[in-house]
Amino acid sequence: MSSAAHLDIDSRGLATLTLNRPDVHNAFDDQLIALLIDLITQARDDPRTRLLLLSSTGKSFSAGADLAWMRRMADASREDNLRDARKLALLMETLNGFPAPTLAKVQGAVMGGGVGLVSCCDIVMASEAAFFALSEVKLGLAPAAISPYVIAKMGVSQARRFFVSGERFSAVRAAAIGLVHEVTLASELDGKVLQLIDTLLANGPQAMRAAKQLVQVANPLQVTPALSEYTAGVIADLRASDEGREGLRAFLEKGTPSWVAGNR
């Protein structure tokens, strides 16, 4: 059985972390979250690492939460959901705080937690066919654990729209609002990423780390332990709420929640 994610570090110091659940569009579950935390930590602690590339197999970068995981959490207690949300917050914190430069190669669907991963990377290259969504509100939930990183990346104004609308937006729109740095033809994505890797590996490794730290220290949107705990509480409360349970149940059963039916 192949691993849900794997890490490879080459002789140049390029650490490639690959999401490998193509059958479910690289969706998140608790096991994948724990594995990603472990692999990112391994890459961080390996003295060879000069650059981290985050990529994925299959058609999608990450379609957000795994259906089976969502089904389990819909029936879980608030305490279990709080513990679960803290793990997702830790994943985002671990990637965001990675000391070396991070580069994401994005294709296909980028939903929910996938948008969070993208927001935690320094540079994001996307296929023109990629599309994005923070669609949690359609399920009676909110993009809580990822919110500090997404807001820091796309800005407050754009977050105010896409957090509450849940609508899909294109790679071109993602670039316009700062979530993505460059959009390229799908056939050219790999080549463009390789060119950028060569550019980054030609720079001083310690200088790049120092330059990255400058940006993080100067960033006015700092993620504090109190903020992480607040966001974990928000999603735990929503998952345990009547609305959240109804929204998840409707989604899993391909039905329509009452708030949609009532507005027709």
Tab-separated table of C-alpha atoms in Angstrom, residues 54-173:
chain	number	residue	atom	x	y	z
A	54	LEU	CA	4.999	20.877	-2.075
A	55	SER	CA	3.323	18.947	-4.888
A	56	SER	CA	0.679	16.279	-5.427
A	57	THR	CA	-0.175	13.340	-7.637
A	58	GLY	CA	-3.306	13.094	-9.766
A	59	LYS	CA	-5.742	15.675	-11.076
A	60	SER	CA	-6.108	17.780	-7.917
A	61	PHE	CA	-3.763	19.497	-5.509
A	62	SER	CA	-6.140	18.937	-2.584
A	63	ALA	CA	-9.930	18.849	-2.507
A	64	GLY	CA	-10.137	19.696	1.192
A	65	ALA	CA	-11.590	17.354	3.802
A	66	ASP	CA	-11.949	13.638	3.137
A	67	LEU	CA	-15.575	12.446	3.087
A	68	ALA	CA	-15.006	9.515	5.435
A	69	TRP	CA	-13.210	11.804	7.883
A	70	MET	CA	-16.024	14.354	7.694
A	71	ARG	CA	-18.539	11.597	8.384
A	72	ARG	CA	-16.646	10.547	11.517
A	73	MET	CA	-16.249	14.106	12.784
A	74	ALA	CA	-19.924	14.908	12.199
A	75	ASP	CA	-20.755	12.370	14.907
A	76	ALA	CA	-17.820	13.244	17.189
A	77	SER	CA	-17.975	15.260	20.391
A	78	ARG	CA	-16.893	18.877	20.678
A	79	GLU	CA	-13.779	17.734	22.550
A	80	ASP	CA	-12.804	15.350	19.749
A	81	ASN	CA	-13.427	18.054	17.162
A	82	LEU	CA	-11.347	20.525	19.176
A	83	ARG	CA	-8.456	18.055	19.320
A	84	ASP	CA	-8.819	17.446	15.587
A	85	ALA	CA	-8.847	21.177	14.773
A	86	ARG	CA	-5.695	21.731	16.836
A	87	LYS	CA	-3.895	19.139	14.707
A	88	LEU	CA	-4.866	20.947	11.499
A	89	ALA	CA	-3.723	24.227	13.033
A	90	LEU	CA	-0.405	22.591	13.931
A	91	LEU	CA	0.048	21.431	10.327
A	92	MET	CA	-0.447	24.971	9.040
A	93	GLU	CA	1.878	26.387	11.694
A	94	THR	CA	4.574	23.814	10.869
A	95	LEU	CA	4.488	24.588	7.146
A	96	ASN	CA	4.172	28.347	7.596
A	97	GLY	CA	7.137	28.409	9.975
A	98	PHE	CA	9.387	26.277	7.765
A	99	PRO	CA	12.777	28.057	7.877
A	100	ALA	CA	13.820	27.454	4.252
A	101	PRO	CA	11.877	28.729	1.221
A	102	THR	CA	8.724	26.807	0.317
A	103	LEU	CA	7.258	26.416	-3.167
A	104	ALA	CA	3.851	24.958	-4.058
A	105	LYS	CA	3.021	23.457	-7.461
A	106	VAL	CA	-0.743	23.548	-7.877
A	107	GLN	CA	-3.137	21.880	-10.300
A	108	GLY	CA	-6.842	21.060	-10.331
A	109	ALA	CA	-8.991	21.508	-7.254
A	110	VAL	CA	-7.635	23.501	-4.304
A	111	MET	CA	-10.331	23.508	-1.639
A	112	GLY	CA	-10.543	24.298	2.071
A	113	GLY	CA	-7.420	22.979	3.757
A	114	GLY	CA	-5.702	22.888	0.379
A	115	VAL	CA	-6.053	26.666	0.225
A	116	GLY	CA	-4.531	26.726	3.695
A	117	LEU	CA	-1.457	24.803	2.526
A	118	VAL	CA	-1.032	27.143	-0.434
A	119	SER	CA	-1.328	30.146	1.876
A	120	CYS	CA	1.485	28.813	4.056
A	121	CYS	CA	3.948	28.559	1.142
A	122	ASP	CA	6.295	31.371	0.099
A	123	ILE	CA	5.822	30.918	-3.647
A	124	VAL	CA	2.849	29.378	-5.456
A	125	MET	CA	2.866	28.324	-9.125
A	126	ALA	CA	-0.487	27.236	-10.539
A	127	SER	CA	-1.843	25.665	-13.689
A	128	GLU	CA	-4.376	27.791	-15.546
A	129	ALA	CA	-6.868	24.967	-14.991
A	130	ALA	CA	-6.580	25.130	-11.199
A	131	PHE	CA	-9.559	26.421	-9.232
A	132	PHE	CA	-9.979	27.421	-5.609
A	133	ALA	CA	-12.740	27.577	-3.008
A	134	LEU	CA	-13.235	28.210	0.682
A	135	SER	CA	-16.588	26.446	0.619
A	136	GLU	CA	-16.930	25.532	4.300
A	137	VAL	CA	-19.952	27.827	4.792
A	138	LYS	CA	-21.939	25.691	2.366
A	139	LEU	CA	-21.680	22.929	4.973
A	140	GLY	CA	-22.550	25.151	7.920
A	141	LEU	CA	-18.862	25.443	8.858
A	142	ALA	CA	-16.088	28.050	8.530
A	143	PRO	CA	-12.444	28.035	7.322
A	144	ALA	CA	-11.252	28.450	10.885
A	145	ALA	CA	-7.849	26.810	11.424
A	146	ILE	CA	-6.514	28.042	8.089
A	147	SER	CA	-7.956	31.554	8.390
A	148	PRO	CA	-4.911	33.413	9.807
A	149	TYR	CA	-2.720	32.192	6.954
A	150	VAL	CA	-5.301	32.749	4.215
A	151	ILE	CA	-6.022	36.288	5.435
A	152	ALA	CA	-2.295	37.057	5.567
A	153	LYS	CA	-1.975	35.865	1.961
A	154	MET	CA	-5.054	37.279	0.202
A	155	GLY	CA	-5.830	40.190	2.516
A	156	VAL	CA	-8.782	41.105	4.670
A	157	SER	CA	-10.963	42.468	1.869
A	158	GLN	CA	-10.764	39.334	-0.271
A	159	ALA	CA	-11.161	37.050	2.740
A	160	ARG	CA	-14.338	38.893	3.697
A	161	ARG	CA	-15.779	37.976	0.309
A	162	PHE	CA	-14.593	34.412	-0.195
A	163	PHE	CA	-15.011	33.262	3.420
A	164	VAL	CA	-18.722	34.112	3.379
A	165	SER	CA	-19.552	33.377	-0.280
A	166	GLY	CA	-17.891	29.966	-0.548
A	167	GLU	CA	-17.732	30.502	-4.304
A	168	ARG	CA	-15.154	28.959	-6.601
A	169	PHE	CA	-12.572	31.191	-8.248
A	170	SER	CA	-10.031	30.653	-10.979
A	171	ALA	CA	-6.249	30.537	-10.879
A	172	VAL	CA	-6.213	33.905	-12.625
A	173	ARG	CA	-8.393	35.398	-9.868
